[in-house]
Coordinates of N, CA and C in Angstrom, one line a residue:
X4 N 11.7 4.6 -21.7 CA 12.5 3.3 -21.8 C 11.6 2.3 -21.1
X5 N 11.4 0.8 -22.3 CA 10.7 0.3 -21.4 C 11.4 -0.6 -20.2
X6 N 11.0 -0.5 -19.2 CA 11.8 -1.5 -18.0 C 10.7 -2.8 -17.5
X7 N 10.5 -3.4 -18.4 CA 9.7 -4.8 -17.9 C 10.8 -5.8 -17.1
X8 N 11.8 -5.8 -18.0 CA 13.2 -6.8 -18.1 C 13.6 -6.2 -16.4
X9 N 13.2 -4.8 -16.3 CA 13.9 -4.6 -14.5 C 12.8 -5.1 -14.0
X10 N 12.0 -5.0 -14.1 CA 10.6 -5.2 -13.4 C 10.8 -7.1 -13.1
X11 N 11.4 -7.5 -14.2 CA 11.1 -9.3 -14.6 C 12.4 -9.8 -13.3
X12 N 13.5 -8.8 -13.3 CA 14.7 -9.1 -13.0 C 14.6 -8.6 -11.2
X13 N 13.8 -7.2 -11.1 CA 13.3 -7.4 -9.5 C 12.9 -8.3 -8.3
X14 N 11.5 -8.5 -9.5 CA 11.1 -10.6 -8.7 C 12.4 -11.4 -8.6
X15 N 12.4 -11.6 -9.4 CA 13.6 -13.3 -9.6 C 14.9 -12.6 -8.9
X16 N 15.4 -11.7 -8.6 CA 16.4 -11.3 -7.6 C 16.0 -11.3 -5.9
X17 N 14.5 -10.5 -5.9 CA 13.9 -10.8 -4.7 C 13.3 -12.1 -4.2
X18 N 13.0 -12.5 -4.9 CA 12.9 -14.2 -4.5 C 14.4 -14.8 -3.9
X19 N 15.1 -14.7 -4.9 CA 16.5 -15.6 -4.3 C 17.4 -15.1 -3.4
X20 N 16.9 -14.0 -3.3 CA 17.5 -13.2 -2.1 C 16.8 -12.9 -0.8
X21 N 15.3 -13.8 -1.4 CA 14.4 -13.5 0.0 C 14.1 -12.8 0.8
X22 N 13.9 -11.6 -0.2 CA 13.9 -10.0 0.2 C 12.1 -10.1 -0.3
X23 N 11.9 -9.3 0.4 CA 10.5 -8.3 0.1 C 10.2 -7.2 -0.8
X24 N 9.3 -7.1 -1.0 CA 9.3 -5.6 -1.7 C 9.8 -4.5 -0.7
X25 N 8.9 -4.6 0.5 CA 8.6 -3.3 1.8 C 10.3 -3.4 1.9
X26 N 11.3 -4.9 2.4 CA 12.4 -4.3 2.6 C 13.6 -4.1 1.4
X27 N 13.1 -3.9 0.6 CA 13.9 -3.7 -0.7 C 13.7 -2.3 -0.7
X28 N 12.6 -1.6 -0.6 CA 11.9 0.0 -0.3 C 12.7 0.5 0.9
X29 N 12.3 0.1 1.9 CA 13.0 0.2 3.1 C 14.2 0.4 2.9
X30 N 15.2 -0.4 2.5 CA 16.7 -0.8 2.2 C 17.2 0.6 1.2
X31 N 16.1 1.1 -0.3 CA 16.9 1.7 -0.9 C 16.0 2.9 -0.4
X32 N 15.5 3.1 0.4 CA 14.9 4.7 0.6 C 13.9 5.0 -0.4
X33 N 13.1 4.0 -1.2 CA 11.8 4.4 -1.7 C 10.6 4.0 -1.4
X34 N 9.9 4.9 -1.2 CA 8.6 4.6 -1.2 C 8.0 3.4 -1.3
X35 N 7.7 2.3 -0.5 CA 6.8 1.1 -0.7 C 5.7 1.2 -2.0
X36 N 4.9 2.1 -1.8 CA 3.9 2.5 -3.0 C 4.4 2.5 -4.0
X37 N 5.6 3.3 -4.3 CA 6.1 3.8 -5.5 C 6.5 2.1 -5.9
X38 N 7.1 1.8 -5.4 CA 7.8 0.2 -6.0 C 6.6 -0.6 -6.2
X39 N 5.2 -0.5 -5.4 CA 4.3 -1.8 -6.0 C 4.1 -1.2 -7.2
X40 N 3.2 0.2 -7.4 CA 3.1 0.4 -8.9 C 4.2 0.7 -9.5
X41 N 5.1 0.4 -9.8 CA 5.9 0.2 -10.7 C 5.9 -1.1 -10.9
X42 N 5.7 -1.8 -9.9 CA 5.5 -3.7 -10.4 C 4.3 -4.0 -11.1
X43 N 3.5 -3.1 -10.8 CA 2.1 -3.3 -11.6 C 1.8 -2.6 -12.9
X44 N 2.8 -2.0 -13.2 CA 3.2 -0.7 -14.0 C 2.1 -0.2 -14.1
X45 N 1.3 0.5 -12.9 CA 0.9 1.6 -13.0 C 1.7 3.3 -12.7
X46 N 1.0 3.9 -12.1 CA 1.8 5.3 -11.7 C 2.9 5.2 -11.1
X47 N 4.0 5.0 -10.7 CA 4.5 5.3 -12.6 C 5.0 4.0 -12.9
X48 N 5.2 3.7 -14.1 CA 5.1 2.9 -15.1 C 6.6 2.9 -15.1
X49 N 7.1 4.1 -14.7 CA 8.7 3.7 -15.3 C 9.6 4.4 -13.9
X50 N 10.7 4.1 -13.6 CA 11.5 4.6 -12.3 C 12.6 5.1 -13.2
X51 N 12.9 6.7 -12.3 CA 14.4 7.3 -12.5 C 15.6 6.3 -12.8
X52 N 16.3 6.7 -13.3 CA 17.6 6.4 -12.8 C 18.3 6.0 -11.2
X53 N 17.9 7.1 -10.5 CA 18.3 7.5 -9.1 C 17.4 6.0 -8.5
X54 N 16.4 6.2 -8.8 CA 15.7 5.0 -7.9 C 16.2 3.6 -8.2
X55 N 16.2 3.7 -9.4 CA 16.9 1.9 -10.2 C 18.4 1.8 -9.7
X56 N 19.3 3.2 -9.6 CA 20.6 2.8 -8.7 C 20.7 2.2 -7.5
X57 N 19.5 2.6 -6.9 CA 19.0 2.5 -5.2 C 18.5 1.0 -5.2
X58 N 18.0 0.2 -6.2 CA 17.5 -1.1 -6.0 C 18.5 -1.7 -6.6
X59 N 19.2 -1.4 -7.7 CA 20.1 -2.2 -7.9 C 21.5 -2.4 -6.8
X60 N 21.6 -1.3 -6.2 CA 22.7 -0.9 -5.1 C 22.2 -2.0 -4.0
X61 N 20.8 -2.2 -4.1 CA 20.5 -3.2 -2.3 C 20.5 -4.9 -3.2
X62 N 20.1 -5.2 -4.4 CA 20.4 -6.5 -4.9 C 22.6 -6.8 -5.2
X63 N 23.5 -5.8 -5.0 CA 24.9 -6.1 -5.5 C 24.9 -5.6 -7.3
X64 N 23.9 -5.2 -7.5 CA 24.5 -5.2 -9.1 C 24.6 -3.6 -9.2
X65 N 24.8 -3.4 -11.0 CA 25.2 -2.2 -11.5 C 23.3 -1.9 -12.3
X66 N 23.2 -0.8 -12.2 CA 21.4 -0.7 -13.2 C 21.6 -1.2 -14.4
X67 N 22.7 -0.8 -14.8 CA 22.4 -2.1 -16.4 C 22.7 -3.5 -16.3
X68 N 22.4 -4.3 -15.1 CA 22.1 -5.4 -14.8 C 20.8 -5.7 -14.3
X69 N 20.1 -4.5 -14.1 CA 18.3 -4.8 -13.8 C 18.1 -4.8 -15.3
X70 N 18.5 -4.6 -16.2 CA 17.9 -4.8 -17.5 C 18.2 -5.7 -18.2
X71 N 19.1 -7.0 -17.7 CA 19.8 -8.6 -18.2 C 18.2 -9.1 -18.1
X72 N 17.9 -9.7 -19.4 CA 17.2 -10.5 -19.2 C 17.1 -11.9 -18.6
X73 N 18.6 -11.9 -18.7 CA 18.7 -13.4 -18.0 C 19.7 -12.8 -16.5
X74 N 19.4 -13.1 -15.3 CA 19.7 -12.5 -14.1 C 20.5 -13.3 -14.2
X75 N 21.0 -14.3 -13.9 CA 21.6 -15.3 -14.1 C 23.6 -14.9 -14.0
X76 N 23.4 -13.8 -14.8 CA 24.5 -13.3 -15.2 C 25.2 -12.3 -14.2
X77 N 23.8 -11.8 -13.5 CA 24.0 -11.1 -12.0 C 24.7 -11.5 -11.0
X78 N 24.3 -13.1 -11.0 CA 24.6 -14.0 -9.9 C 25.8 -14.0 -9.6
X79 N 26.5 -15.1 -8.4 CA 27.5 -15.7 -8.0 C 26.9 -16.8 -8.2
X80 N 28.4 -18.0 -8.6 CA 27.4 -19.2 -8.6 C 26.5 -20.0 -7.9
X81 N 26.8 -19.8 -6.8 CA 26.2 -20.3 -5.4 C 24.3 -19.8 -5.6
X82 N 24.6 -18.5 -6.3 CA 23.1 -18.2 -6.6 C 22.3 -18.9 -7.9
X83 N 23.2 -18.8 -8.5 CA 23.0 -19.5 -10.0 C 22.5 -20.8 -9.6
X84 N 23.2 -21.9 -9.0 CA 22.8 -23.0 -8.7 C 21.3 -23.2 -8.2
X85 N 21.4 -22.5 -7.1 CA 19.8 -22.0 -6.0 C 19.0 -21.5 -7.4
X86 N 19.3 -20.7 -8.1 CA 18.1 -20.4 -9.1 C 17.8 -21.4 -10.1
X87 N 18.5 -22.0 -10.6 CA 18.3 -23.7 -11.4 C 17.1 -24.1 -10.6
X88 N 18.0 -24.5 -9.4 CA 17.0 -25.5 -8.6 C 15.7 -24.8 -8.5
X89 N 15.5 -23.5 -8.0 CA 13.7 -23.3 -7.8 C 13.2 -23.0 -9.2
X90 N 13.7 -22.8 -10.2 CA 13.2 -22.7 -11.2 C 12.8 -24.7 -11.4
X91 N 13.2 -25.2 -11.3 CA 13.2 -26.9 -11.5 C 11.7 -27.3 -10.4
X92 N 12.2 -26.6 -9.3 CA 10.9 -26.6 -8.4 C 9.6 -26.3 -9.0
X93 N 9.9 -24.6 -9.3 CA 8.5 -24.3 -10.1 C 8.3 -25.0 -11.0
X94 N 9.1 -25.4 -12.1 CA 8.2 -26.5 -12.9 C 8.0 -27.8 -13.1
X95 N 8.2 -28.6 -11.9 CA 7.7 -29.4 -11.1 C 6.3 -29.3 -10.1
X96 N 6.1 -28.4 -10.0 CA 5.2 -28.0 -9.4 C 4.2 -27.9 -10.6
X97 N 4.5 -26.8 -11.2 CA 3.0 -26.4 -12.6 C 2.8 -27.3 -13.0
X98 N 3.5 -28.9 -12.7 CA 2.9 -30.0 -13.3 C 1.9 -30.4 -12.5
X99 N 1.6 -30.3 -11.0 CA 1.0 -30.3 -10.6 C 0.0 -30.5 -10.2
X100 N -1.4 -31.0 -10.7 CA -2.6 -30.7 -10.4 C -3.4 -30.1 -8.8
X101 N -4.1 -29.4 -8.7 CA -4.3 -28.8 -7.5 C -5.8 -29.7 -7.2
X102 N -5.6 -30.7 -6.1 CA -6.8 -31.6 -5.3 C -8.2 -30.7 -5.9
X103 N -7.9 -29.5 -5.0 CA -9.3 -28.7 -5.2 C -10.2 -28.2 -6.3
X104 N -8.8 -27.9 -6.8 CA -9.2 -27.3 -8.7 C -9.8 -29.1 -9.3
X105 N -9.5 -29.9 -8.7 CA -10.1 -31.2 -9.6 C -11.2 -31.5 -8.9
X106 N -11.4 -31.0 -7.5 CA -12.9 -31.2 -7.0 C -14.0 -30.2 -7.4
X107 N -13.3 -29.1 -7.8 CA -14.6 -28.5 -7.9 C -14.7 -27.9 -9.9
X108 N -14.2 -28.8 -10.6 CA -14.0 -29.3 -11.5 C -15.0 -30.1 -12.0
X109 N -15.1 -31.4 -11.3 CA -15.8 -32.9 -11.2 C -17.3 -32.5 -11.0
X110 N -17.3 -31.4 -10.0 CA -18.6 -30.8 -9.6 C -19.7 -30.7 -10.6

C-alpha cells in the first residue's frame, strides 16, 4: 500500500501541532529511526498497521485519516483556521526572493 498521503499528512499534522518527529516517536513508542526512513521512504518504505495506529493515536485521528489527502478534514476548526493561515504564510513567503540567492546570483 502506497502511504505517501500518510507520509504528506504526518508533516502538515506535525507542523500544526508543533510536534517533532523524536516526540511523535517518543509519544507512540517507535523507533526515531524507523519514522525518519519512513519519511524518506527508505527502509522501510511502508509502516504496519500497528505503528500508523500509534501515530495516528498521538495526532487525535483514526489511520484512515493519515491517508486524507486533504488533513483539513482531521482538523477542529481552530486548526483549520491556523492551517489556512501558514499555508498563506508559506506562500507569501516562496514569493519571496532570498537577499543572498540574488547576491551570489549577480556574482
Amino acid at each position: 500500500m502506497n502511504q505517501d498521503a500518510a507520509r504528506r499528512n504526518f508533516r502538515e499534522l506535525a507542523k500544526l501541532r508543533g510536534l517533532t518527529t523524536k516526540q511523535i516517536a517518543e509519544t507512540s513508542g517507535i523507533v526515531v529511526g524507523t519514522l525518519y526512513n519512513w519519511l524518506r521512504e527508505s527502509e522501510p518504505a511502508n509502516l504496519g498497521t500497528v505503528a500508523l495506529g500509534r501515530i495516528a493515536d498521538v495526532f487525535g485521528i483514526d489511520v484512515a485519516q493519515m491517508f486524507f489527502y486533504n488533513v483539513d478534514d482531521a482538523l477542529d476548526p481552530e486548526e483549520q483556521a491556523r492551517a489556512r493561515a501558514l499555508r498563506q504564510i508559506d506562500d507569501l513567503l516562496a514569493g519571496i526572493d532570498d537577499p543572498g540567492e540574488q547576491a551570489r546570483a549577480a556574482n
